[in-house]
Coordinates of C-alpha atoms in Angstrom, one line a residue:
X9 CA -77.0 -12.2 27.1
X10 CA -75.2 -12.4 30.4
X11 CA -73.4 -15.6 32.0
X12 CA -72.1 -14.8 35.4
X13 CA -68.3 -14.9 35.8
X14 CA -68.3 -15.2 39.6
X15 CA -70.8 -17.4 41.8
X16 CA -70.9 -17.6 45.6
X17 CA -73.1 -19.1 48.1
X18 CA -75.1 -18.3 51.5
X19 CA -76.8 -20.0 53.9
X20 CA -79.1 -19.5 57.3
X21 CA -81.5 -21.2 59.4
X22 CA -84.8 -19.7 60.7
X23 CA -87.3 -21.6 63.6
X24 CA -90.6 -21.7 61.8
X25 CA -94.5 -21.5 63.3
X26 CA -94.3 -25.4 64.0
X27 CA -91.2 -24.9 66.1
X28 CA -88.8 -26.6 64.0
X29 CA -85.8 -25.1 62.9
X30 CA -86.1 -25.0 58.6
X31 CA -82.7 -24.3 56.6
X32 CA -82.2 -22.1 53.6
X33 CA -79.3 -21.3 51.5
X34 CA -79.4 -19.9 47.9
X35 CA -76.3 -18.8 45.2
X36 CA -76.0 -15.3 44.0
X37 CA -74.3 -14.4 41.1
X38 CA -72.0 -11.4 39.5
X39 CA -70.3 -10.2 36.1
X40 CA -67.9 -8.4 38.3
X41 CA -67.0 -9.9 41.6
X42 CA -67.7 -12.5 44.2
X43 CA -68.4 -9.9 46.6
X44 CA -70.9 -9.0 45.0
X45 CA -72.3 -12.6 44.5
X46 CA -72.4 -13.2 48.2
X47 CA -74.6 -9.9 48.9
X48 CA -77.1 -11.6 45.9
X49 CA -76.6 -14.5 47.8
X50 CA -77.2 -13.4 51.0
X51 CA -80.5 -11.5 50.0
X52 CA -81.9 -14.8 48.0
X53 CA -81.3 -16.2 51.8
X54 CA -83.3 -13.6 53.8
X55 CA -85.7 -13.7 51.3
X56 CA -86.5 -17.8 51.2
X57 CA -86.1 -17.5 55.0
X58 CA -88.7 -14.8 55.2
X59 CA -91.2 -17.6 54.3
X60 CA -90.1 -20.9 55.9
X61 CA -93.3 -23.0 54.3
X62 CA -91.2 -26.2 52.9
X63 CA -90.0 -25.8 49.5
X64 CA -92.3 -27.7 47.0
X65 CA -90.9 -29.3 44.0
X66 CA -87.4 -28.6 42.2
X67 CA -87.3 -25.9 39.6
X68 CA -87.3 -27.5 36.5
X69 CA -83.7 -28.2 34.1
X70 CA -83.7 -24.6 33.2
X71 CA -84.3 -22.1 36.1
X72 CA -85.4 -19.0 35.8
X73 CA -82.2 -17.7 37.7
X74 CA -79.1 -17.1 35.5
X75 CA -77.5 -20.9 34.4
X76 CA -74.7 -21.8 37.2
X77 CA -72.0 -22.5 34.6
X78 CA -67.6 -22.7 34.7
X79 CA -66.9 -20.1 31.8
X80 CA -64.3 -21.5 29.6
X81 CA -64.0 -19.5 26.9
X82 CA -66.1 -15.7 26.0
X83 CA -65.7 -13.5 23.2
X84 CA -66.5 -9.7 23.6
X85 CA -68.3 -7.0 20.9
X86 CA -68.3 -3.7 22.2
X87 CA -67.9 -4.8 25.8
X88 CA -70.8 -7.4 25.8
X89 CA -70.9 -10.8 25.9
X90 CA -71.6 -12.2 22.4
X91 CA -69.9 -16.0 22.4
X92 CA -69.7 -18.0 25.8
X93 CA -68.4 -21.3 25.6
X94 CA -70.0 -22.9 29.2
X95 CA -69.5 -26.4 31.1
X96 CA -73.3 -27.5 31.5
X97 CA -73.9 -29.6 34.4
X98 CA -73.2 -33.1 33.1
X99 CA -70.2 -31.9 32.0
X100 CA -70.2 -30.9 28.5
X101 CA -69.5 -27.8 26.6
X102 CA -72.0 -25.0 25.7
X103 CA -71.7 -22.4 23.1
X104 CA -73.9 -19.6 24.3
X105 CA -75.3 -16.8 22.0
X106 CA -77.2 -14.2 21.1
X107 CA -76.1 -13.1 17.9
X108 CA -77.2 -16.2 15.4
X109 CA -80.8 -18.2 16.1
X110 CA -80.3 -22.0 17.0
X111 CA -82.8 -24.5 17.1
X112 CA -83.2 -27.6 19.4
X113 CA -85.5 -29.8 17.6
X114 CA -85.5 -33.6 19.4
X115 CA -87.0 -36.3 17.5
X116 CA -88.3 -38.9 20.1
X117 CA -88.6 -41.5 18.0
X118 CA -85.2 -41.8 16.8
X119 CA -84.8 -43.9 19.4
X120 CA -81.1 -43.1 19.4
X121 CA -80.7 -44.6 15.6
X122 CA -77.7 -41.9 15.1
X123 CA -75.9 -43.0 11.6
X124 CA -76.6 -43.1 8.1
X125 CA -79.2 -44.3 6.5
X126 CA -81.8 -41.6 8.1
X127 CA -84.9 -42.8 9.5
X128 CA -87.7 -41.7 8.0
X129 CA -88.3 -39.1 10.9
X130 CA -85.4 -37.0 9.9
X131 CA -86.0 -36.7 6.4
X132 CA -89.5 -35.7 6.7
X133 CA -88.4 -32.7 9.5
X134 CA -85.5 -32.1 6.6
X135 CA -87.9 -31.5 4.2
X136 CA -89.9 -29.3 6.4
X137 CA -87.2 -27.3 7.1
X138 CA -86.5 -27.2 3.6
X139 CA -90.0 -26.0 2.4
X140 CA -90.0 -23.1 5.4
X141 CA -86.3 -22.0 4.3
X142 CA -87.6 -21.9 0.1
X143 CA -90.4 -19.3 1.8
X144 CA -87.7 -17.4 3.4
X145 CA -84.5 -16.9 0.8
X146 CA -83.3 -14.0 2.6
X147 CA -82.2 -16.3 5.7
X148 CA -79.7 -18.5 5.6
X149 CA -80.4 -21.7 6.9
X150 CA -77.7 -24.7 8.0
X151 CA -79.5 -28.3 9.0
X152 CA -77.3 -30.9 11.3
X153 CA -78.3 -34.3 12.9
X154 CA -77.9 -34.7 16.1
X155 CA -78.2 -38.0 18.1
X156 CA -81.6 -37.2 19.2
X157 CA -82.7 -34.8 16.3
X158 CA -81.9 -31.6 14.3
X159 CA -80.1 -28.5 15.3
X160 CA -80.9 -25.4 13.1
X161 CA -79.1 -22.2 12.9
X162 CA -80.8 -19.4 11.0
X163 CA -78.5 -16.1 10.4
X164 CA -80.2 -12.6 9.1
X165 CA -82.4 -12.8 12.0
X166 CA -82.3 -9.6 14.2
X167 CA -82.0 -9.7 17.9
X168 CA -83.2 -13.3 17.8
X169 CA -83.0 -14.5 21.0
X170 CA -85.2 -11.4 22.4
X171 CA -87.5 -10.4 19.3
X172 CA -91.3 -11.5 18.8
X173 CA -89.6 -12.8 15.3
X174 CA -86.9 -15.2 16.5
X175 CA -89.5 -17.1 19.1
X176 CA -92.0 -17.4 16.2
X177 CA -89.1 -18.8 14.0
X178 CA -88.9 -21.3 17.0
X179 CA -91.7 -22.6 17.4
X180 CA -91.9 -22.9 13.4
X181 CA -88.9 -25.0 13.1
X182 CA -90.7 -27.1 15.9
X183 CA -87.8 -26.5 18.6
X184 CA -88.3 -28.0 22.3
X185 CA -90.6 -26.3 24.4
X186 CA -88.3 -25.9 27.1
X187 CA -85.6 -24.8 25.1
X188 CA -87.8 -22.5 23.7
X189 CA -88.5 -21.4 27.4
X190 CA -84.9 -21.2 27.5
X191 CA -84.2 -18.8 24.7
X192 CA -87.1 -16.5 26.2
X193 CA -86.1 -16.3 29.9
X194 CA -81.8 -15.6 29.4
X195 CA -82.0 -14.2 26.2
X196 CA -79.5 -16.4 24.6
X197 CA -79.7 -19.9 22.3
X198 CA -77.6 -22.8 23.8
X199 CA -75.9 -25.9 21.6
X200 CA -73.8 -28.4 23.2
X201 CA -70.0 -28.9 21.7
X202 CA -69.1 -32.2 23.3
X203 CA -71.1 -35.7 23.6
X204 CA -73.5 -36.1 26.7
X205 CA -71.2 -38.6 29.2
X206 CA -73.6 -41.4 29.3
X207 CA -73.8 -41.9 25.6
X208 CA -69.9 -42.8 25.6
X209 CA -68.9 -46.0 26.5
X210 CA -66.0 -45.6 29.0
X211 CA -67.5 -43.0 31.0
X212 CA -69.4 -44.8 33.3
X213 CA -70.1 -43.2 36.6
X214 CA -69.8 -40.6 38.2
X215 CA -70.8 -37.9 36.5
X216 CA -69.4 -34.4 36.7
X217 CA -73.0 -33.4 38.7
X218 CA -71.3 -35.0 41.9
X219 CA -69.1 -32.4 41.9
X220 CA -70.5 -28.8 40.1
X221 CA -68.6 -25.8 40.2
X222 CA -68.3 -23.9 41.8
X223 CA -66.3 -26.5 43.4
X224 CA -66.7 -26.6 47.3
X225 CA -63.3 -28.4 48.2
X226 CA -60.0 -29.2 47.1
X227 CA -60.9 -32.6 46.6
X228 CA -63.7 -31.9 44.3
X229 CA -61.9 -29.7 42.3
X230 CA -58.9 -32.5 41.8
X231 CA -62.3 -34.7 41.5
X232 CA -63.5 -33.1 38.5
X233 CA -60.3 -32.8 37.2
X234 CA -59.7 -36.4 36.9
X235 CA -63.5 -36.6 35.9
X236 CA -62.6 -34.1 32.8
X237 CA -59.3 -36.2 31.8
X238 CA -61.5 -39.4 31.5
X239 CA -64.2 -37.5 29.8
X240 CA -62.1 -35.7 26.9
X241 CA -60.3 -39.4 26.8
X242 CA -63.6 -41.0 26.0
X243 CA -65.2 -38.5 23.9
X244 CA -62.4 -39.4 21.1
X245 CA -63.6 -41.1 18.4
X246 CA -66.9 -39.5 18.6
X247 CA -69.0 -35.7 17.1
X248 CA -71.6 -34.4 18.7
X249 CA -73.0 -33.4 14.7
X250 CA -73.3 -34.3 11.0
X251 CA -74.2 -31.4 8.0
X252 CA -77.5 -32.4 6.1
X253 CA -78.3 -29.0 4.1
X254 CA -77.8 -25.6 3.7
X255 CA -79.9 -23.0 1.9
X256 CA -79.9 -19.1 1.3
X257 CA -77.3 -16.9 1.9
X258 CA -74.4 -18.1 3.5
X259 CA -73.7 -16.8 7.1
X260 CA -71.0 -13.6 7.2
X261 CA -69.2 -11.4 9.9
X262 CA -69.6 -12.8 13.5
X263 CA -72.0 -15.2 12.3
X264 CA -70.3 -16.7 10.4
X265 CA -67.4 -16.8 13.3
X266 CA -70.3 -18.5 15.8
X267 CA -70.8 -21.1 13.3
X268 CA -66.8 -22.1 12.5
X269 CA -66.5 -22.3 16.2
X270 CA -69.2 -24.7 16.5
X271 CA -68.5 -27.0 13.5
X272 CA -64.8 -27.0 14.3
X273 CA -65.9 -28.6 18.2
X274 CA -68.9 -30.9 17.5
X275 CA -66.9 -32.2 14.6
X276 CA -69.3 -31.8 12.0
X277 CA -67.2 -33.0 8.6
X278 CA -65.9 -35.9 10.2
X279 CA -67.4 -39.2 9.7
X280 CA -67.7 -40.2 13.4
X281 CA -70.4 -41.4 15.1
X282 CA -72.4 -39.0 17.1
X283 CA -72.9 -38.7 20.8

């Protein structure tokens, strides 16, 4: 796993066969300087330039370049990344990981029913998970509701995010396809801390997408400040998860660290309703 710690940003211009003028620009990205970023940048530049054809389509939610995310937090083993907490580009916060398998299973159908009783829905996929964790007592497996679904982390699983056996446990557990695609492409699993901004009532708009960082200005970095005081304002009162189960072994060493750090955050033992 490797987030980027420093982003920067190029740009050029080019006349193409039809004599207009087409512009390009492209970010490039570093682990050690923004220096370096701008030469990435400045390739990706020439590069896109070198073929001026108009660009068709975006790139999908999760592009195959490295994720262009503020680092708040990171925790180091043996000089590697191992725990990145990110800000996603709504706004939220991202625990980042390669050391424990998490799951992003969505429920459609919920239909944003979030609190107790569960819906049918979830306590079928609960069972599931259930019967596939009694088939495998040498993981250990921890179940939460989500406002759209289930989140599963499964620890004893090694190198998950890269191995043959951590995408098969994926696609078992019935995780999204594009997180899945996710998992594959920047060798890490991704599970949000805070609530999504439109699910809480005195957000509103704008979002923090109006503003991304890196920021461009000084007025969208005091922007996104005042964007992040009403945000961690509104997101009192609510959790991001609820426990349902646990089974096998319980998680141990660094693990067991990832998994403190995200029940602490999402709130998981409080009784709040989840956004």
């Amino acid at each position: 796993m490797r987030v980027p710690r420093f982003w920067a940003t190029a740009g050029g211009s080019v006349r193409g066969a039809d004599g207009r003028r087409h512009f390009r620009d492209a970010w490039g990205w570093s682990m050690s300087s923004v220096a370096e970023a701008l030469e990435i940048a400045q390739r990706r530049v020439q590069a896109l330039l070198a073929d001026p054809r108009p660009i068709r389509g975006p790139g999908g939610y999760y592009p195959r370049v490295p994720l262009r995310e503020m680092i708040l937090d990171e925790v180091l083993l043996d000089g590697e990344q191992a725990l990145v907490i990110t800000r996603n580009r709504y706004g939220a916060e991202i625990l980042n990981t390669d050391r424990v398998l998490i799951a992003d299973v969505d429920l459609p159908e919920l239909a944003d029913v979030a609190e107790p009783p569960e819906p049918l829905a979830v306590l079928e996929r609960l069972g599931a998970v259930a019967d596939w964790a009694g088939a495998r007592p040498e993981l250990g497996v921890i179940v939460y509701r989500t406002a759209s679904g289930l989140r599963v982390f499964v620890t004893g699983v090694a190198e998950p995010a890269t191995s043959s056996e951590g995408q098969r446990i994926l696609a078992e557990l019935g995780a999204d396809p594009l997180y899945r695609e996710l998992c594959r492409t920047h060798g890490t699993f991704r599970a949000r801390l805070t609530p999504k901004p439109w699910r809480l009532p005195r957000m509103g708009l704008p979002g923090y997408a109006w503003y991304r960082w890196p920021h461009a200005s000084r007025w969208a970095q005091r922007e996104y400040r005042r964007w992040l005081e009403r945000y961690e304002a509104a997101t009192n009162g609510y959790a991001v998860c609820r426990l349902l189960a646990s089974h096998g072994p319980p998680p141990s060493g660094f693990e067991a660290r990832i998994i403190e750090r995200h029940d602490d955050r999402t709130g998981v033992l409080s009784a709040l309703p989840l956004a």
